[in-house]
CSV table of C-alpha atoms and ligand atoms in Angstrom, one decimal:
chain,number,residue,atom,x,y,z
A,46,MET,CA,-85.4,33.8,-57.3
A,47,SER,CA,-81.5,33.4,-58.6
A,48,GLN,CA,-81.1,34.3,-62.0
A,49,ALA,CA,-81.0,31.2,-64.6
A,50,ARG,CA,-77.4,30.1,-65.5
A,51,ASN,CA,-78.1,28.6,-69.1
A,52,HIS,CA,-74.7,28.5,-69.5
A,53,ILE,CA,-75.2,25.4,-68.0
A,54,VAL,CA,-76.2,22.9,-69.4
A,55,VAL,CA,-77.3,19.7,-67.3
A,56,MET,CA,-76.7,15.7,-69.2
A,57,LYS,CA,-77.8,12.8,-68.1
A,58,PHE,CA,-77.2,9.4,-69.6
A,59,GLY,CA,-78.9,6.2,-68.9
A,60,GLY,CA,-77.7,2.6,-68.7
A,61,THR,CA,-77.8,1.9,-72.1
A,62,SER,CA,-75.9,5.0,-72.8
A,63,VAL,CA,-72.8,3.8,-70.8
A,64,GLU,CA,-73.3,-0.3,-71.1
A,65,ASP,CA,-69.9,-0.2,-72.2
A,66,ALA,CA,-66.7,1.1,-73.7
A,67,ARG,CA,-67.9,2.3,-77.0
A,68,ALA,CA,-71.0,3.8,-75.3
A,69,MET,CA,-69.1,5.6,-73.4
A,70,LEU,CA,-67.1,7.3,-76.3
A,71,ARG,CA,-70.1,8.1,-77.6
A,72,THR,CA,-71.2,10.4,-74.6
A,73,ALA,CA,-68.0,12.2,-74.6
A,74,ALA,CA,-68.9,12.9,-78.2
A,75,ILE,CA,-72.0,14.2,-77.4
A,76,VAL,CA,-70.7,16.0,-74.6
A,77,ARG,CA,-68.4,17.8,-76.6
A,78,GLY,CA,-70.5,19.2,-78.9
A,79,ARG,CA,-71.9,20.9,-75.9
A,80,ARG,CA,-68.8,22.5,-74.8
A,81,GLU,CA,-67.9,23.3,-78.6
A,82,ARG,CA,-71.1,25.6,-78.3
A,83,GLY,CA,-69.7,27.4,-75.6
A,84,LEU,CA,-71.9,25.1,-72.7
A,85,GLY,CA,-70.6,24.1,-70.0
A,86,ALA,CA,-72.1,20.3,-69.0
A,87,VAL,CA,-72.5,18.5,-65.7
A,88,VAL,CA,-72.6,15.0,-66.3
A,89,VAL,CA,-74.7,12.4,-64.3
A,90,VAL,CA,-74.8,8.9,-65.4
A,91,SER,CA,-76.3,5.8,-64.4
A,92,ALA,CA,-74.7,2.7,-63.7
A,93,MET,CA,-73.4,0.4,-66.6
A,94,ALA,CA,-76.7,-1.0,-68.7
A,95,LYS,CA,-77.8,-4.1,-66.3
A,96,VAL,CA,-76.0,-3.2,-63.4
A,97,THR,CA,-77.9,-2.4,-60.2
A,98,ASP,CA,-80.1,-5.8,-61.5
A,99,GLN,CA,-76.8,-7.3,-60.8
A,100,LEU,CA,-76.3,-5.8,-57.4
A,101,LEU,CA,-79.7,-6.3,-56.5
A,102,ALA,CA,-79.6,-9.9,-57.1
A,103,ALA,CA,-76.0,-10.3,-55.3
A,104,ALA,CA,-77.6,-8.4,-52.8
A,105,ALA,CA,-80.2,-10.8,-52.5
A,106,ALA,CA,-78.1,-14.1,-52.5
A,107,ALA,CA,-76.2,-12.8,-49.7
A,108,GLY,CA,-78.9,-11.6,-47.9
A,109,ARG,CA,-79.8,-15.9,-48.0
A,110,GLY,CA,-76.6,-16.8,-46.9
A,111,ASP,CA,-75.6,-17.7,-50.1
A,112,LYS,CA,-72.1,-16.2,-49.6
A,113,ALA,CA,-70.4,-18.4,-53.3
A,114,GLY,CA,-73.3,-16.6,-55.6
A,115,ALA,CA,-73.2,-13.4,-54.1
A,116,LEU,CA,-69.5,-13.3,-54.7
A,117,ALA,CA,-69.8,-15.0,-58.1
A,118,ILE,CA,-72.3,-12.1,-59.1
A,119,ALA,CA,-69.5,-9.9,-58.4
A,120,SER,CA,-66.5,-11.1,-59.6
A,121,ARG,CA,-68.2,-11.2,-62.7
A,122,LEU,CA,-69.5,-7.5,-62.5
A,123,ARG,CA,-65.5,-6.9,-61.8
A,124,HIS,CA,-64.1,-8.3,-64.7
A,125,ARG,CA,-66.8,-6.3,-67.1
A,126,HIS,CA,-65.6,-2.8,-65.4
A,127,VAL,CA,-62.2,-3.5,-65.7
A,128,ASP,CA,-62.3,-5.1,-69.2
A,129,THR,CA,-64.6,-1.3,-70.3
A,130,ALA,CA,-62.1,0.5,-68.4
A,131,ALA,CA,-59.1,-1.0,-70.1
A,132,GLU,CA,-60.9,-0.6,-73.8
A,133,LEU,CA,-62.2,2.6,-72.7
A,134,LEU,CA,-58.2,4.4,-71.5
A,135,ASP,CA,-55.2,4.6,-72.8
A,136,GLU,CA,-52.4,3.0,-70.6
A,137,THR,CA,-51.8,6.3,-68.3
A,138,GLY,CA,-55.5,6.9,-67.9
A,139,PHE,CA,-56.0,3.2,-66.9
A,140,SER,CA,-54.0,2.6,-65.0
A,141,ALA,CA,-54.8,5.4,-62.9
A,142,LEU,CA,-58.3,4.4,-62.7
A,143,GLU,CA,-57.8,0.9,-61.9
A,144,PRO,CA,-56.9,0.2,-58.6
A,145,ALA,CA,-59.7,2.6,-57.8
A,146,ILE,CA,-62.0,0.3,-59.3
A,147,GLY,CA,-59.9,-2.6,-57.2
A,148,LEU,CA,-61.2,-1.1,-53.8
A,149,GLU,CA,-64.4,-0.5,-54.6
A,150,PHE,CA,-64.6,-3.9,-55.8
A,151,ASP,CA,-62.6,-5.3,-52.9
A,152,ALA,CA,-65.2,-3.0,-50.3
A,153,LEU,CA,-68.6,-4.5,-52.4
A,154,ASP,CA,-67.0,-7.9,-51.8
A,155,ASP,CA,-65.9,-7.3,-48.2
A,156,LEU,CA,-70.1,-5.7,-48.0
A,157,LEU,CA,-71.4,-9.6,-49.5
A,158,ARG,CA,-69.4,-11.3,-47.1
A,159,GLY,CA,-71.0,-9.5,-43.6
A,160,ILE,CA,-74.3,-9.7,-45.3
A,161,ALA,CA,-73.7,-13.4,-45.9
A,162,ALA,CA,-72.1,-13.7,-42.3
A,163,VAL,CA,-75.7,-12.4,-40.4
A,164,GLY,CA,-77.8,-14.0,-43.2
A,165,GLU,CA,-80.4,-10.7,-43.0
A,166,LEU,CA,-80.2,-7.8,-45.9
A,167,THR,CA,-81.5,-4.3,-44.6
A,168,PRO,CA,-82.7,-1.7,-47.1
A,169,ARG,CA,-80.0,0.3,-45.9
A,170,THR,CA,-77.2,-1.9,-46.8
A,171,SER,CA,-79.9,-3.1,-50.4
A,172,ASP,CA,-79.1,0.8,-50.7
A,173,ASN,CA,-75.0,0.7,-50.2
A,174,VAL,CA,-74.9,-2.6,-52.7
A,175,VAL,CA,-76.7,-1.1,-55.2
A,176,SER,CA,-74.4,2.2,-55.4
A,177,PHE,CA,-71.6,0.9,-56.6
A,178,GLY,CA,-72.8,0.4,-60.0
A,179,GLU,CA,-73.5,4.4,-59.7
A,180,ARG,CA,-69.9,4.9,-58.4
A,181,LEU,CA,-67.9,2.9,-60.2
A,182,SER,CA,-69.7,3.4,-64.5
A,183,SER,CA,-69.3,7.8,-62.8
A,184,ARG,CA,-65.6,7.1,-62.5
A,185,MET,CA,-65.1,5.5,-65.1
A,186,VAL,CA,-66.7,7.9,-67.0
A,187,ALA,CA,-64.6,10.7,-65.7
A,188,ALA,CA,-61.7,9.1,-66.9
A,189,ALA,CA,-62.8,8.8,-70.0
A,190,PHE,CA,-63.5,12.5,-70.2
A,191,ALA,CA,-60.4,13.7,-68.9
A,192,GLN,CA,-58.6,11.8,-71.6
A,193,HIS,CA,-60.5,13.2,-74.6
A,194,GLY,CA,-59.8,16.9,-73.7
A,195,LEU,CA,-63.1,17.8,-71.6
A,196,GLU,CA,-61.6,17.8,-68.4
A,197,GLY,CA,-63.3,15.5,-67.0
A,198,VAL,CA,-63.4,15.6,-63.0
A,199,HIS,CA,-65.1,12.5,-60.5
A,200,VAL,CA,-67.5,14.1,-58.6
A,201,ASP,CA,-69.3,11.3,-55.6
A,202,ALA,CA,-72.6,12.0,-55.8
A,203,ARG,CA,-73.4,11.4,-52.0
A,204,THR,CA,-71.5,14.1,-51.0
A,205,CYS,CA,-73.8,16.9,-52.7
A,206,ILE,CA,-77.5,14.4,-53.3
A,207,VAL,CA,-78.3,15.2,-49.2
A,208,THR,CA,-81.7,12.8,-48.4
A,209,ASP,CA,-83.3,11.9,-45.7
A,210,ASP,CA,-83.4,8.5,-44.6
A,211,HIS,CA,-85.6,6.6,-46.3
A,212,TYR,CA,-83.7,3.4,-47.9
A,213,GLY,CA,-84.5,2.4,-51.0
A,214,LYS,CA,-86.6,5.6,-52.1
A,215,ALA,CA,-85.0,8.4,-50.4
A,216,ALA,CA,-86.5,11.6,-50.4
A,217,PRO,CA,-83.9,14.4,-51.6
A,218,ILE,CA,-83.8,17.6,-49.0
A,219,GLU,CA,-83.4,20.1,-52.2
A,220,ALA,CA,-82.4,23.5,-50.0
A,221,ALA,CA,-78.9,21.4,-48.8
A,222,ILE,CA,-78.7,20.0,-52.2
A,223,GLU,CA,-78.3,23.1,-53.9
A,224,ALA,CA,-75.8,24.8,-51.2
A,225,LYS,CA,-73.6,21.3,-51.6
A,226,LEU,CA,-73.8,22.3,-55.8
A,227,LEU,CA,-73.0,25.1,-55.0
A,228,ASP,CA,-70.0,24.7,-53.0
A,229,LEU,CA,-68.7,21.7,-54.9
A,230,VAL,CA,-70.2,21.8,-58.2
A,231,LEU,CA,-70.7,24.9,-59.5
A,232,PRO,CA,-66.9,26.1,-58.8
A,233,LEU,CA,-65.9,23.5,-61.3
A,234,VAL,CA,-68.1,24.0,-63.9
A,235,GLU,CA,-66.9,28.0,-63.9
A,236,ALA,CA,-63.1,26.7,-63.7
A,237,GLY,CA,-64.3,25.0,-67.6
A,238,GLN,CA,-63.9,21.7,-65.6
A,239,THR,CA,-67.0,19.1,-66.6
A,240,PRO,CA,-67.8,17.3,-63.1
A,241,VAL,CA,-69.2,13.8,-63.1
A,242,MET,CA,-72.0,12.3,-61.1
A,243,GLY,CA,-73.4,9.1,-60.4
A,244,GLY,CA,-77.0,9.4,-60.6
A,245,PHE,CA,-79.9,7.7,-57.8
A,246,ILE,CA,-77.6,7.7,-54.9
A,247,GLY,CA,-77.5,10.6,-52.1
A,248,ALA,CA,-76.3,9.9,-48.6
A,249,ASN,CA,-78.3,11.2,-45.1
A,250,ALA,CA,-77.1,13.2,-43.1
A,251,GLU,CA,-75.0,10.9,-41.5
A,252,GLY,CA,-73.3,10.3,-44.8
A,253,ILE,CA,-74.3,7.0,-45.1
A,254,THR,CA,-75.2,6.3,-48.2
A,255,THR,CA,-79.3,5.5,-49.9
A,256,THR,CA,-80.6,5.7,-53.8
A,257,LEU,CA,-83.4,7.5,-54.6
A,258,GLY,CA,-85.5,4.7,-56.2
A,259,ARG,CA,-85.7,2.6,-59.1
A,260,GLY,CA,-84.5,5.1,-62.4
A,261,GLY,CA,-83.5,7.4,-60.2
A,262,SER,CA,-80.1,8.7,-62.1
A,263,ASP,CA,-82.9,10.5,-63.6
A,264,TYR,CA,-84.2,12.2,-60.6
A,265,THR,CA,-80.2,13.4,-59.7
A,266,ALA,CA,-80.1,15.2,-62.8
A,267,ALA,CA,-83.2,17.3,-62.4
A,268,LEU,CA,-82.7,18.1,-59.1
A,269,VAL,CA,-78.9,19.1,-60.6
A,270,GLY,CA,-81.1,21.7,-63.0
A,271,GLY,CA,-82.9,23.1,-60.5
A,272,GLY,CA,-79.7,23.3,-58.1
A,273,LEU,CA,-77.5,25.1,-60.6
A,274,HIS,CA,-80.3,26.6,-61.8
A,275,ALA,CA,-79.1,25.3,-65.3
A,276,GLY,CA,-80.5,26.3,-68.6
A,277,ALA,CA,-81.3,23.0,-70.0
A,278,ILE,CA,-81.4,19.2,-68.8
A,279,GLU,CA,-81.0,16.5,-71.0
A,280,ILE,CA,-82.0,12.8,-70.4
A,281,TRP,CA,-79.7,11.1,-73.0
A,282,THR,CA,-81.7,7.6,-73.7
A,283,ASP,CA,-81.9,4.6,-76.3
A,284,VAL,CA,-85.1,6.2,-78.1
A,285,ASN,CA,-85.3,8.9,-80.2
A,286,GLY,CA,-87.3,11.0,-77.0
A,287,ILE,CA,-90.8,10.6,-75.2
A,288,MET,CA,-92.9,8.2,-77.9
A,289,THR,CA,-96.4,7.5,-78.5
A,290,THR,CA,-96.4,4.5,-76.5
A,291,ASP,CA,-93.4,2.1,-75.6
A,292,PRO,CA,-91.9,1.2,-79.0
A,293,ARG,CA,-91.4,-1.7,-77.8
A,294,ILE,CA,-95.2,-2.8,-77.6
A,295,CYS,CA,-95.8,-0.5,-80.6
A,296,ALA,CA,-93.2,-0.6,-83.8
A,297,ASP,CA,-95.1,2.3,-85.6
A,298,ALA,CA,-94.5,4.8,-82.5
A,299,LEU,CA,-93.6,8.1,-82.9
A,300,ARG,CA,-91.7,10.5,-81.2
A,301,VAL,CA,-93.9,12.8,-79.6
A,302,LYS,CA,-91.5,16.2,-80.6
A,303,THR,CA,-92.9,18.7,-77.6
A,304,ILE,CA,-94.8,17.9,-74.3
A,305,SER,CA,-96.1,19.3,-71.4
A,306,PHE,CA,-94.5,19.2,-67.9
A,307,GLU,CA,-97.6,18.0,-67.2
A,308,GLU,CA,-98.3,15.5,-69.4
A,309,ALA,CA,-94.8,14.0,-69.0
A,310,ALA,CA,-95.8,13.5,-65.1
A,311,GLU,CA,-98.4,11.5,-65.9
A,312,LEU,CA,-97.2,9.5,-68.5
A,313,ALA,CA,-93.8,8.8,-66.1
A,314,TYR,CA,-96.4,8.6,-63.2
A,315,PHE,CA,-98.7,5.9,-65.1
A,316,GLY,CA,-95.6,3.8,-66.2
A,317,ALA,CA,-93.5,5.1,-69.2
A,318,LYS,CA,-90.2,4.3,-68.1
A,319,VAL,CA,-88.7,6.5,-70.0
A,320,LEU,CA,-88.4,9.4,-67.3
A,321,HIS,CA,-88.9,8.6,-63.5
A,322,PRO,CA,-92.1,10.5,-62.0
A,323,ALA,CA,-90.5,12.5,-59.9
A,324,THR,CA,-88.0,14.1,-62.4
A,325,ILE,CA,-90.2,16.8,-63.3
A,326,LEU,CA,-90.8,18.1,-60.4
A,327,PRO,CA,-87.7,20.0,-59.8
A,328,ALA,CA,-87.5,21.4,-63.6
A,329,VAL,CA,-90.9,22.7,-63.2
A,330,GLN,CA,-90.5,24.9,-60.4
A,331,LYS,CA,-87.7,26.4,-61.8
A,332,SER,CA,-89.3,26.7,-65.4
A,333,ILE,CA,-86.2,24.9,-67.0
A,334,PRO,CA,-86.9,22.9,-70.0
A,335,VAL,CA,-85.8,19.1,-70.1
A,336,TRP,CA,-85.3,17.4,-73.1
A,337,VAL,CA,-85.4,13.7,-73.8
A,338,LEU,CA,-82.5,12.8,-76.8
A,339,ASN,CA,-81.2,9.6,-78.0
A,340,SER,CA,-77.5,8.7,-77.4
A,341,ARG,CA,-77.7,6.7,-80.3
A,342,ASN,CA,-78.9,9.2,-82.5
A,343,PRO,CA,-77.6,12.9,-81.3
A,344,GLU,CA,-78.8,14.5,-84.6
A,345,ASN,CA,-82.6,13.8,-84.0
A,346,GLU,CA,-83.6,16.6,-82.3
A,347,GLY,CA,-85.6,14.6,-79.3
A,348,THR,CA,-88.8,15.7,-77.3
A,349,LYS,CA,-89.1,18.8,-75.6
A,350,ILE,CA,-90.6,19.0,-72.4
A,351,THR,CA,-92.1,22.9,-71.8
A,352,ALA,CA,-94.5,24.1,-69.2
A,353,MET,CA,-96.9,24.9,-72.3
A,354,ALA,CA,-97.7,22.2,-74.9
A,355,PRO,CA,-98.4,23.9,-78.4
A,356,PRO,CA,-102.0,23.3,-79.3
A,357,CYS,CA,-102.6,19.3,-80.8
A,358,ALA,CA,-105.0,18.0,-83.2
A,359,SER,CA,-104.9,14.7,-82.1
A,360,PRO,CA,-106.7,14.3,-78.2
A,361,PHE,CA,-104.3,12.1,-76.6
A,362,LYS,CA,-100.1,12.2,-77.0
A,363,SER,CA,-98.8,8.9,-75.8
A,364,ILE,CA,-100.4,5.6,-73.9
A,365,ALA,CA,-98.8,4.0,-70.7
A,366,ALA,CA,-99.3,0.6,-69.1
A,367,LYS,CA,-98.2,0.0,-65.6
A,368,LYS,CA,-98.2,-3.6,-64.8
A,369,ARG,CA,-97.6,-5.2,-61.3
A,370,LEU,CA,-100.9,-4.2,-59.8
A,371,THR,CA,-103.4,-5.7,-57.3
A,372,ILE,CA,-106.7,-4.7,-56.8
A,373,ILE,CA,-108.0,-5.5,-53.6
A,374,ASP,CA,-112.3,-5.2,-52.8
A,375,VAL,CA,-113.1,-3.8,-49.8
A,376,VAL,CA,-116.5,-4.5,-49.2
A,377,ALA,CA,-118.4,-3.3,-45.4
A,378,SER,CA,-119.7,-6.3,-43.2
A,379,ARG,CA,-122.7,-3.8,-43.3
A,380,MET,CA,-124.9,-2.4,-46.4
A,381,LEU,CA,-124.3,1.0,-45.6
A,382,MET,CA,-121.2,3.4,-45.2
A,383,THR,CA,-121.4,4.5,-41.9
A,384,HIS,CA,-119.5,8.3,-41.5
A,385,GLY,CA,-116.1,7.9,-41.1
A,386,TYR,CA,-115.6,4.3,-43.3
A,387,LEU,CA,-114.0,6.1,-45.9
A,388,LYS,CA,-111.3,7.5,-43.8
A,389,ALA,CA,-110.8,3.9,-41.9
A,390,VAL,CA,-110.1,2.6,-44.8
A,391,PHE,CA,-107.8,4.8,-46.0
A,392,ASP,CA,-106.0,5.1,-42.8
A,393,VAL,CA,-105.0,1.7,-43.4
A,394,PHE,CA,-103.3,2.0,-46.6
A,395,ASP,CA,-101.6,5.8,-45.4
A,396,LYS,CA,-100.2,3.4,-41.6
A,397,TYR,CA,-98.3,0.9,-43.8
A,398,HIS,CA,-97.1,4.0,-46.8
A,399,CYS,CA,-98.4,2.4,-49.7
A,400,ALA,CA,-99.9,4.7,-52.4
A,401,ILE,CA,-103.0,4.0,-54.1
A,402,ASP,CA,-103.2,4.3,-58.0
A,403,MET,CA,-106.6,4.1,-58.5
A,404,VAL,CA,-109.9,4.6,-56.8
A,405,SER,CA,-113.9,3.5,-57.6
A,406,THR,CA,-116.1,3.2,-55.3
A,407,SER,CA,-120.1,1.8,-55.2
A,408,GLU,CA,-122.4,1.8,-52.1
A,409,VAL,CA,-121.2,-0.7,-50.6
A,410,SER,CA,-117.4,-1.3,-51.8
A,411,ILE,CA,-114.6,0.5,-52.5
A,412,SER,CA,-111.9,-0.8,-55.1
A,413,VAL,CA,-108.6,0.3,-55.2
A,414,THR,CA,-105.3,-0.5,-56.8
A,415,VAL,CA,-102.2,-0.8,-55.1
A,416,ASP,CA,-98.4,-1.4,-57.1
A,417,SER,CA,-96.6,-3.1,-54.0
A,418,ASN,CA,-96.9,-5.8,-52.6
A,419,GLU,CA,-95.0,-5.8,-49.9
A,420,ARG,CA,-97.2,-4.7,-46.7
A,421,LEU,CA,-100.5,-6.4,-48.6
A,422,PRO,CA,-100.5,-9.4,-46.1
A,423,GLU,CA,-100.7,-6.7,-42.8
A,424,ILE,CA,-103.2,-3.9,-44.9
A,425,CYS,CA,-105.7,-7.1,-45.6
A,426,ALA,CA,-105.8,-8.5,-42.0
A,427,ASP,CA,-106.1,-4.5,-40.7
A,428,LEU,CA,-109.2,-4.2,-43.2
A,429,GLY,CA,-110.3,-7.1,-42.7
A,430,LYS,CA,-111.4,-6.0,-38.7
A,431,ILE,CA,-113.6,-3.5,-40.9
A,432,ALA,CA,-115.0,-5.0,-43.8
A,433,ASP,CA,-114.7,-8.5,-46.0
A,434,VAL,CA,-111.4,-7.9,-48.4
A,435,LYS,CA,-110.5,-9.6,-51.5
A,436,TYR,CA,-107.4,-8.9,-53.8
A,437,GLU,CA,-106.5,-10.4,-57.1
A,438,GLY,CA,-103.0,-9.4,-58.7
A,439,HIS,CA,-101.7,-9.3,-62.1
A,440,LYS,CA,-103.6,-6.3,-63.2
A,441,ALA,CA,-101.9,-3.6,-65.3
A,442,LEU,CA,-103.2,-0.1,-65.9
A,443,VAL,CA,-103.5,1.5,-69.2
A,444,CYS,CA,-103.4,5.1,-69.2
A,445,LEU,CA,-103.9,7.8,-72.2
A,446,VAL,CA,-102.4,11.0,-71.7
A,447,GLY,CA,-103.0,14.2,-73.6
A,448,GLU,CA,-103.8,18.1,-72.8
A,449,ASP,CA,-106.6,18.4,-75.7
A,450,ILE,CA,-109.2,16.2,-74.7
A,451,ARG,CA,-110.0,18.8,-72.5
A,452,GLY,CA,-113.7,19.5,-73.4
A,453,ARG,CA,-113.6,17.0,-76.2
A,454,SER,CA,-116.6,14.8,-76.0
A,455,GLY,CA,-116.9,10.9,-77.5
A,456,MET,CA,-113.4,10.1,-76.4
A,457,SER,CA,-114.6,7.1,-73.4
A,458,GLY,CA,-116.7,6.3,-76.5
A,459,ARG,CA,-113.8,5.8,-79.0
A,460,VAL,CA,-110.8,4.5,-76.4
A,461,PHE,CA,-113.6,1.6,-75.1
A,462,SER,CA,-114.8,0.7,-78.5
A,463,ALA,CA,-111.2,0.1,-79.9
A,464,ILE,CA,-110.6,-2.5,-76.9
A,465,ARG,CA,-114.3,-3.5,-76.6
A,466,HIS,CA,-112.8,-7.4,-77.2
A,467,ILE,CA,-110.9,-6.4,-73.5
A,468,ASN,CA,-112.1,-7.4,-70.1
A,469,ILE,CA,-112.0,-4.0,-68.2
A,470,ARG,CA,-111.5,-3.7,-64.5
A,471,MET,CA,-111.5,-0.4,-63.2
A,472,ILE,CA,-112.2,2.6,-64.7
A,473,SER,CA,-111.0,5.5,-62.8
A,474,GLN,CA,-112.6,8.3,-61.9
A,475,GLY,CA,-109.9,10.6,-61.2
A,476,ALA,CA,-110.1,14.2,-61.3
A,477,SER,CA,-107.1,14.9,-63.5
A,478,GLU,CA,-108.6,16.0,-66.9
A,479,ILE,CA,-105.3,15.5,-69.0
A,480,ASN,CA,-105.9,11.2,-68.6
A,481,MET,CA,-108.1,8.7,-69.0
A,482,SER,CA,-107.1,5.3,-67.5
A,483,PHE,CA,-108.5,1.7,-66.8
A,484,MET,CA,-107.3,-1.7,-65.2
A,485,ILE,CA,-106.8,-4.6,-66.8
A,486,GLU,CA,-105.3,-8.0,-67.2
A,487,GLU,CA,-101.8,-7.9,-66.9
A,488,SER,CA,-101.8,-10.3,-70.4
A,489,ASP,CA,-104.1,-7.9,-72.3
A,490,VAL,CA,-102.0,-5.0,-72.0
A,491,GLU,CA,-99.7,-5.5,-75.3
A,492,GLU,CA,-103.0,-6.2,-77.4
A,493,ALA,CA,-104.9,-2.5,-75.6
A,494,ILE,CA,-102.0,-0.7,-76.4
A,495,ARG,CA,-101.9,-2.0,-79.9
A,496,SER,CA,-105.7,-1.5,-80.6
A,497,LEU,CA,-105.9,2.0,-78.8
A,498,HIS,CA,-102.5,2.9,-80.8
A,499,ALA,CA,-104.4,1.8,-83.8
A,500,GLU,CA,-107.6,3.9,-83.3
A,501,PHE,CA,-105.5,7.5,-82.1
A,502,PHE,CA,-102.2,7.6,-84.1
A,503,ALA,CA,-103.7,6.6,-87.4
A,504,GLU,CA,-103.5,10.4,-88.5
A,505,PRO,CA,-101.0,12.3,-86.3
A,506,ASP,CA,-100.9,15.8,-86.1
A,507,PRO,CA,-97.4,16.8,-88.4
A,508,THR,CA,-96.8,19.5,-85.6
A,509,VAL,CA,-96.7,17.8,-83.0
A,510,PHE,CA,-95.7,14.2,-83.8
A,511,ASP,CA,-92.4,13.0,-85.8
A,512,VAL,CA,-94.4,11.6,-88.6
A,513,GLU,CA,-91.8,10.7,-91.0
A,514,ALA,CA,-89.2,9.4,-88.8
A,515,ARG,CA,-88.1,5.6,-88.4
A,516,VAL,CA,-88.4,4.2,-85.2
A,517,ALA,CA,-85.1,3.3,-83.3
A,518,VAL,CA,-86.8,-0.2,-81.8
A,519,LYS,CA,-84.5,-1.0,-78.8
A,520,VAL,CA,-83.1,-5.0,-79.9
B,60,LIG,P1,-82.5,5.5,-69.5
B,60,LIG,O1,-81.4,3.6,-69.3
B,60,LIG,O2,-81.7,5.6,-70.3
B,60,LIG,O3,-82.8,5.3,-68.2
B,60,LIG,P2,-85.2,3.2,-69.8
B,60,LIG,O4,-85.0,2.1,-69.8
B,60,LIG,O5,-85.7,3.7,-68.1
B,60,LIG,O6,-83.8,4.2,-70.1
B,60,LIG,O7,-86.4,4.1,-70.3
B,60,LIG,C1,-86.1,4.4,-71.6
B,60,LIG,C2,-87.2,2.8,-72.6
B,60,LIG,O8,-88.5,3.3,-72.0
B,60,LIG,C3,-87.1,3.0,-73.7
B,60,LIG,O9,-85.7,2.3,-74.5
B,60,LIG,C4,-88.3,2.4,-74.1
B,60,LIG,O10,-88.8,0.8,-74.4
B,60,LIG,C5,-89.1,2.8,-72.9
B,60,LIG,N1,-90.4,3.7,-72.7
B,60,LIG,C6,-91.5,2.9,-71.8
B,60,LIG,N2,-92.3,4.1,-72.6
B,60,LIG,C7,-91.9,4.7,-73.7
B,60,LIG,C8,-92.3,6.0,-73.9
B,60,LIG,N3,-93.1,6.8,-74.1
B,60,LIG,N4,-91.7,6.6,-74.9
B,60,LIG,C9,-90.0,6.7,-74.9
B,60,LIG,N5,-90.4,5.1,-74.7
B,60,LIG,C10,-90.5,4.8,-73.5
B,61,LIG,N1,-79.3,2.2,-61.7
B,61,LIG,C1,-80.6,3.1,-61.7
B,61,LIG,C2,-81.4,1.6,-61.6
B,61,LIG,O1,-81.1,0.7,-62.5
B,61,LIG,C3,-80.6,4.0,-61.2
B,61,LIG,C4,-81.0,4.6,-63.1
B,61,LIG,O2,-80.3,4.1,-63.8
B,61,LIG,O3,-81.7,5.4,-63.2
B,61,LIG,O4,-82.5,1.5,-61.2
B,62,LIG,MG1,-84.3,5.1,-67.2
């Protein structure tokens, strides 16, 4: 393994951390703080808050042939970006950047017109449209850093984040990324500059734009940190760190001071939006600590994600929920499941690249939960050839995570008694020793989480949870 570059920190700022000129200036102050400690920073930014959703809406409108609707969204975005740049930069900085912003928006308009003319939106074109968010925010932040003495320099992420061509959720090719980073980004840091690149976006071997999936800027940060063998990866967001549950559901959620990679990965996979599920892997492979920090409260210590969690007197660290799931019940037509039956069922999901979250089986039936409804009709049609199939949407999975449930008895009793008033649809039979999860109706999620939070975080271990702090609730 090559040596860690402990003098480099990769700092990722999410959408709310670059939502307007003031937020972008806050990021400049935070980066300055790191540089004053003698560190070199590589900065990864998301699109400005809500821009990704608006670009997707524009793409969808164009795909329906609604050219005027699509261009109207693009025009609003153009104004927001130009106005932000005008507020952010001095006259020289603004006049240098404005033409580049204009050219990007002209290209976006052309693209939307093209989509509207053919009336069809392919995943490849959708990635191209949505990439404009990060392309623009990264140019603006780089220009602000240049103006504020941080030697900001823009790097187009598509020149270094090499992916396969699975549009919409492309898989990164880590060896190629590492080579590009060492070639294009490392020399900038070593020269005292601050490279700024957009998260979420990449390009395949032919140079065609791809994206890493929603929330993918965290993943970019981990890939960049991993590729450069950085000393730390910092995920700057709008809450004080990883909390005992989503603070939007429970206002008394507490910051978790330290959490293990395994626990954080489990939480992210099961719906805690604060981290992208794939973020952890490149960091774990190279043992790079990851911090989750609050750009609105940079003095707060945040959450440190490390290989080993310190011992904790509380059984769980956090509670997550994943909504918009569907339960599919597959009942064998004959009483006994024949040899090869389970394989035949799972082969159908595999054929449509449909990931399964939870499985429960009885003698004649298999219930599985999936989070994507896209291929449901085809999946059910195929399953219908070997079994009776029914499905029900609007389900949610609630998951309690903590390494300290290993070897403890009575935990499921406490969990299910805290939510005895809620109808439970399925219980996990998973092998993971660090989570307990179950399926409920989507409409019961908030109530279930509040009840569980009250049960398990009434007297939290003060060595692991920030019991004194008040939570910064998103407004
Ligand atoms: P960013 O734009 O910075 O990537 P996100 O909106 O993707 O930010 O993620 C941060 C949000 O994640 C928080 O505002 C919070 O509402 C939500 N969240 C969900 N679960 C948790 C949790 N366990 N701890 C902290 N935040 C959580
Ligand atoms: N802008 C992208 C999204 O909203 C990626 C990210 O912010 O992580 O999904
Ligand atoms: Mg995010």
